[in-house]
JSON list of C-alpha atoms and ligand atoms in Angstrom, two decimals:
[
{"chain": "A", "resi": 908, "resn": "UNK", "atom": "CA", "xyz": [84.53, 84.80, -17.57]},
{"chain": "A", "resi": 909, "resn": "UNK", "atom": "CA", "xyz": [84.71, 81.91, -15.89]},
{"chain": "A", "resi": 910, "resn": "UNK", "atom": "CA", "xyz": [88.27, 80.79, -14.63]},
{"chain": "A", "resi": 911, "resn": "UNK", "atom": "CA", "xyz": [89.80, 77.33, -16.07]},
{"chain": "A", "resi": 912, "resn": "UNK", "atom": "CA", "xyz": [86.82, 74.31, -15.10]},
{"chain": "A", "resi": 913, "resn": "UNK", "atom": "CA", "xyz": [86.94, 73.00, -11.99]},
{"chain": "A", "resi": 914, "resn": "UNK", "atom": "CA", "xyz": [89.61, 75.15, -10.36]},
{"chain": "A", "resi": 915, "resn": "UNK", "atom": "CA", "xyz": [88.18, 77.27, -7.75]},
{"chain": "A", "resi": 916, "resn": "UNK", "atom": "CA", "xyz": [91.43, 78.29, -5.98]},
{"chain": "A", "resi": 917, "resn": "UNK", "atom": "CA", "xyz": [94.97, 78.82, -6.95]},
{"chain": "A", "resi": 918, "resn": "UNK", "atom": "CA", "xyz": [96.65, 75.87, -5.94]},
{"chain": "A", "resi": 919, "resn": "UNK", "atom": "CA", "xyz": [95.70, 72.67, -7.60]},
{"chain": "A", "resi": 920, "resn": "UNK", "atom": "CA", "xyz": [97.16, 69.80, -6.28]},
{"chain": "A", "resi": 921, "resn": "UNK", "atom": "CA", "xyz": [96.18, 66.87, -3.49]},
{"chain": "A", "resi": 922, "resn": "UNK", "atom": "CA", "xyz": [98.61, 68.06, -0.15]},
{"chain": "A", "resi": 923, "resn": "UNK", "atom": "CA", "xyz": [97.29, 70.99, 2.62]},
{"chain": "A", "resi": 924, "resn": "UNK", "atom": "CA", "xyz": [98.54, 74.54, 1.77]},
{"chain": "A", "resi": 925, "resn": "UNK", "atom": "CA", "xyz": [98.95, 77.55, 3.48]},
{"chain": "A", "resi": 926, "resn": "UNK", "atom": "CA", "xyz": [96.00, 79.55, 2.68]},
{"chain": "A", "resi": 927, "resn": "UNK", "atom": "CA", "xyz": [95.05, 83.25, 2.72]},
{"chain": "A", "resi": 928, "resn": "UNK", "atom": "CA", "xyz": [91.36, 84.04, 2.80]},
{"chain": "A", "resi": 929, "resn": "UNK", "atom": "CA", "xyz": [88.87, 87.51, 2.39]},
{"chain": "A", "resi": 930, "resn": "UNK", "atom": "CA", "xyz": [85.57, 87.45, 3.09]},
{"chain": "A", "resi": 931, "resn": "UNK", "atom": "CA", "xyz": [83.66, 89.45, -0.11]},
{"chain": "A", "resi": 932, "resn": "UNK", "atom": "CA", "xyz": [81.13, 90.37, 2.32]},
{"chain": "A", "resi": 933, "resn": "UNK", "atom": "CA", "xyz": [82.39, 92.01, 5.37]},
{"chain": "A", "resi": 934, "resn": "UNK", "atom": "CA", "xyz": [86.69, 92.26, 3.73]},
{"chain": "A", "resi": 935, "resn": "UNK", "atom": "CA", "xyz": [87.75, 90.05, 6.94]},
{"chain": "A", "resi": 936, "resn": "UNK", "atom": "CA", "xyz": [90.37, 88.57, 6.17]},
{"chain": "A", "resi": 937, "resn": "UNK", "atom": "CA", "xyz": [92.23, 85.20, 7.96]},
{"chain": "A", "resi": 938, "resn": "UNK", "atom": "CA", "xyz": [95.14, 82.97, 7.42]},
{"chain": "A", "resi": 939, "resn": "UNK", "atom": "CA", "xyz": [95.19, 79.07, 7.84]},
{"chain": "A", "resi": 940, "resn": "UNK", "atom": "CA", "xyz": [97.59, 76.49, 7.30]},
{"chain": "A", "resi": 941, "resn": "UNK", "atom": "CA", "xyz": [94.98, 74.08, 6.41]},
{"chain": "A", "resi": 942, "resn": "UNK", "atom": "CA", "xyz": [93.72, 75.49, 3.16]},
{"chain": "A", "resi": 943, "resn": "UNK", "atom": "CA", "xyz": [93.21, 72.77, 0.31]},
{"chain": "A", "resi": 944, "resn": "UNK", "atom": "CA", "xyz": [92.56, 72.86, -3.64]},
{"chain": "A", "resi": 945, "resn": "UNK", "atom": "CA", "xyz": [88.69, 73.61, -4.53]},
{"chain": "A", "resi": 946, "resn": "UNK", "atom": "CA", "xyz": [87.86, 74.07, -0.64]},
{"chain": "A", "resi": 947, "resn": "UNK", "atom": "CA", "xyz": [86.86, 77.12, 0.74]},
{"chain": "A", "resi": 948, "resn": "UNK", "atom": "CA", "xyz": [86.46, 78.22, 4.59]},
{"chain": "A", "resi": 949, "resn": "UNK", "atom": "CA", "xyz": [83.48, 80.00, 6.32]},
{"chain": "A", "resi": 950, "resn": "UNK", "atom": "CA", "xyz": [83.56, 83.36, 7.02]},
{"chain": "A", "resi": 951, "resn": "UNK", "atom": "CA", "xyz": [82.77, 83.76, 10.86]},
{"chain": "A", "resi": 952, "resn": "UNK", "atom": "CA", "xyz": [80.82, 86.49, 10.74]},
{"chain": "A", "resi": 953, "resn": "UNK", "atom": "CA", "xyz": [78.92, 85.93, 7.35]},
{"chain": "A", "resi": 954, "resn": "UNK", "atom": "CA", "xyz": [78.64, 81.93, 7.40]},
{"chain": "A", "resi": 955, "resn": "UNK", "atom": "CA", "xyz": [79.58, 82.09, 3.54]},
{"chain": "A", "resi": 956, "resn": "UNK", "atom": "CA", "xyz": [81.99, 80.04, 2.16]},
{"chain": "A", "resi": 957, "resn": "UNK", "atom": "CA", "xyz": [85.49, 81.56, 0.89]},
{"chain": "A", "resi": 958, "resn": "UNK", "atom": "CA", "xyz": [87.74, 80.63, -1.09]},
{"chain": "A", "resi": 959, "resn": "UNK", "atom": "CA", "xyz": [91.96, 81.36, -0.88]},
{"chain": "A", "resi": 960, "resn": "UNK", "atom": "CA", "xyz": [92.67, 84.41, -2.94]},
{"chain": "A", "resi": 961, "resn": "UNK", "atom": "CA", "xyz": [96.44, 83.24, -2.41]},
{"chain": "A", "resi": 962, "resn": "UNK", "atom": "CA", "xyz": [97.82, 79.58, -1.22]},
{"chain": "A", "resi": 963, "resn": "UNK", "atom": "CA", "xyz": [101.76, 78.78, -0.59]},
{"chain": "A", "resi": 964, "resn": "UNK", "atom": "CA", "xyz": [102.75, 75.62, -0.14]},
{"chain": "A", "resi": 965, "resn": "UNK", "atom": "CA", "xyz": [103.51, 74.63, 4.10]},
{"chain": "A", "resi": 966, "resn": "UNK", "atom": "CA", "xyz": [107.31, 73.87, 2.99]},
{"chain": "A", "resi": 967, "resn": "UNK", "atom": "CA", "xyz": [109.31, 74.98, 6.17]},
{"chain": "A", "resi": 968, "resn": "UNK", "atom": "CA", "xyz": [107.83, 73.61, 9.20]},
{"chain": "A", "resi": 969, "resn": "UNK", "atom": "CA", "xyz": [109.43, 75.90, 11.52]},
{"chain": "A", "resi": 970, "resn": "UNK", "atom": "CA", "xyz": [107.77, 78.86, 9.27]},
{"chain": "A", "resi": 971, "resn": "UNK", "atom": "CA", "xyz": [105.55, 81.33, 10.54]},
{"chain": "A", "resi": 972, "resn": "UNK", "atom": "CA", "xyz": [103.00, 79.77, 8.55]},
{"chain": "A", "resi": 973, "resn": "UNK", "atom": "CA", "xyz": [102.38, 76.91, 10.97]},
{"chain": "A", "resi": 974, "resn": "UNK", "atom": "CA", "xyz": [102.86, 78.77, 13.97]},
{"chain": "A", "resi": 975, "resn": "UNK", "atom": "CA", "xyz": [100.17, 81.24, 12.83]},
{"chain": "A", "resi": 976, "resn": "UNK", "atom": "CA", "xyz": [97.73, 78.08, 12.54]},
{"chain": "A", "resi": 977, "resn": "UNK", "atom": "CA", "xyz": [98.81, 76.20, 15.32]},
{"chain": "A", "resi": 978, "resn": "UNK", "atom": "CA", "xyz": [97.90, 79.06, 17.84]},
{"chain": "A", "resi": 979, "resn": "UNK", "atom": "CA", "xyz": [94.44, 78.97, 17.51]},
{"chain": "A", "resi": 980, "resn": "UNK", "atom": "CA", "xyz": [92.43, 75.77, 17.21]},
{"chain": "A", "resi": 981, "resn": "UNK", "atom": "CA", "xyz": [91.52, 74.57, 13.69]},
{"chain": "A", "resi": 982, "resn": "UNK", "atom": "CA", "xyz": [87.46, 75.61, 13.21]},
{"chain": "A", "resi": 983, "resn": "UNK", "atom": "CA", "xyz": [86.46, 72.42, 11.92]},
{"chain": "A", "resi": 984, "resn": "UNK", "atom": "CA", "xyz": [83.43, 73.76, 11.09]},
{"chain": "A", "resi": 985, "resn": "UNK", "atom": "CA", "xyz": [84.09, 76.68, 9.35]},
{"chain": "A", "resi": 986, "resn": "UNK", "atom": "CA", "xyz": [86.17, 74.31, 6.97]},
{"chain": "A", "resi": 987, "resn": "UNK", "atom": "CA", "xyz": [85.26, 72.81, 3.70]},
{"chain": "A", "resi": 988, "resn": "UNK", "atom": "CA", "xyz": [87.44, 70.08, 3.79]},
{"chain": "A", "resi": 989, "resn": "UNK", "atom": "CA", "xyz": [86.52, 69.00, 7.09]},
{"chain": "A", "resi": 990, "resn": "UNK", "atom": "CA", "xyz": [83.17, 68.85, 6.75]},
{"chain": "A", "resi": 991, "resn": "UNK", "atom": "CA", "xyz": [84.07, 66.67, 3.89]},
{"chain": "A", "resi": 992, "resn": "UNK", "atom": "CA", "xyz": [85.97, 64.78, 5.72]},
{"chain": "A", "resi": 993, "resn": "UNK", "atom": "CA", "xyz": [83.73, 64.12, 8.70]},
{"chain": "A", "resi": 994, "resn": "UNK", "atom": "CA", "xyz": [86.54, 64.53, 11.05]},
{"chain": "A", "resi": 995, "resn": "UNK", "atom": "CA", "xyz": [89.20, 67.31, 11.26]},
{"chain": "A", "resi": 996, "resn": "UNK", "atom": "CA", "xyz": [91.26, 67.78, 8.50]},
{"chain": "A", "resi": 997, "resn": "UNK", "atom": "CA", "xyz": [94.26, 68.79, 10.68]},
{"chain": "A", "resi": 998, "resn": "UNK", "atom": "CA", "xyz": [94.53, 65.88, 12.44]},
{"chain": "A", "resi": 999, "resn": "UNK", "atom": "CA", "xyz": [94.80, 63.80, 8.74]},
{"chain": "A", "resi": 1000, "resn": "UNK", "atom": "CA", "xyz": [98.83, 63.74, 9.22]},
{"chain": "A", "resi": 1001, "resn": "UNK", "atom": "CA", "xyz": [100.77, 61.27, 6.38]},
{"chain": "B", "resi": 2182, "resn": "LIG", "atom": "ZN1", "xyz": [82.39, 88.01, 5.98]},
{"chain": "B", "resi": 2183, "resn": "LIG", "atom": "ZN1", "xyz": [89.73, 71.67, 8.08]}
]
């Protein structure tokens, strides 16, 4: 059964999302505010890539969802879309 082509996570379109993330392996599960359509992030522990089971758009910028991201350092390398990028896809502002 496979799900609709090409899309590998909920949200489909080109802006960063609020993402929410579990690990199949190990059920860890972790929030980031850089979460994009079709990329996953790394589990920590398991080094396999994840992808969102849920993703909200980063409407409000004085939400929690921000907050919860900005706290801790974006891991660049745990992230699809960085690696993509080649630099981190936090700092890619419009
Ligand atoms: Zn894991
Ligand atoms: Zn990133």
């Amino acid at each position: 059964m496979s799900y609709q082509g090409s899309g590998k996570t909920p949200y489909q379109g080109d802006g960063r999302v609020f993402g929410e993330f579990r690990c199949t392996k190990c059920s860890r599960k972790w929030m980031s505010g850089n979460s994009w359509a079709n990329m996953g992030q790394e589990c920590q522990s398991c080094k396999v890539n994840v992808y969102p089971y849920k993703q909200t758009p980063l409407e409000k910028k004085t939400s929690d969802q921000d907050k919860c991201d900005l706290q801790k350092a974006h891991l660049s390398s745990l992230c699809e879309k960085c690696k993509i990028l080649g630099y981190n896809c936090r700092s890619d502002y419009h």
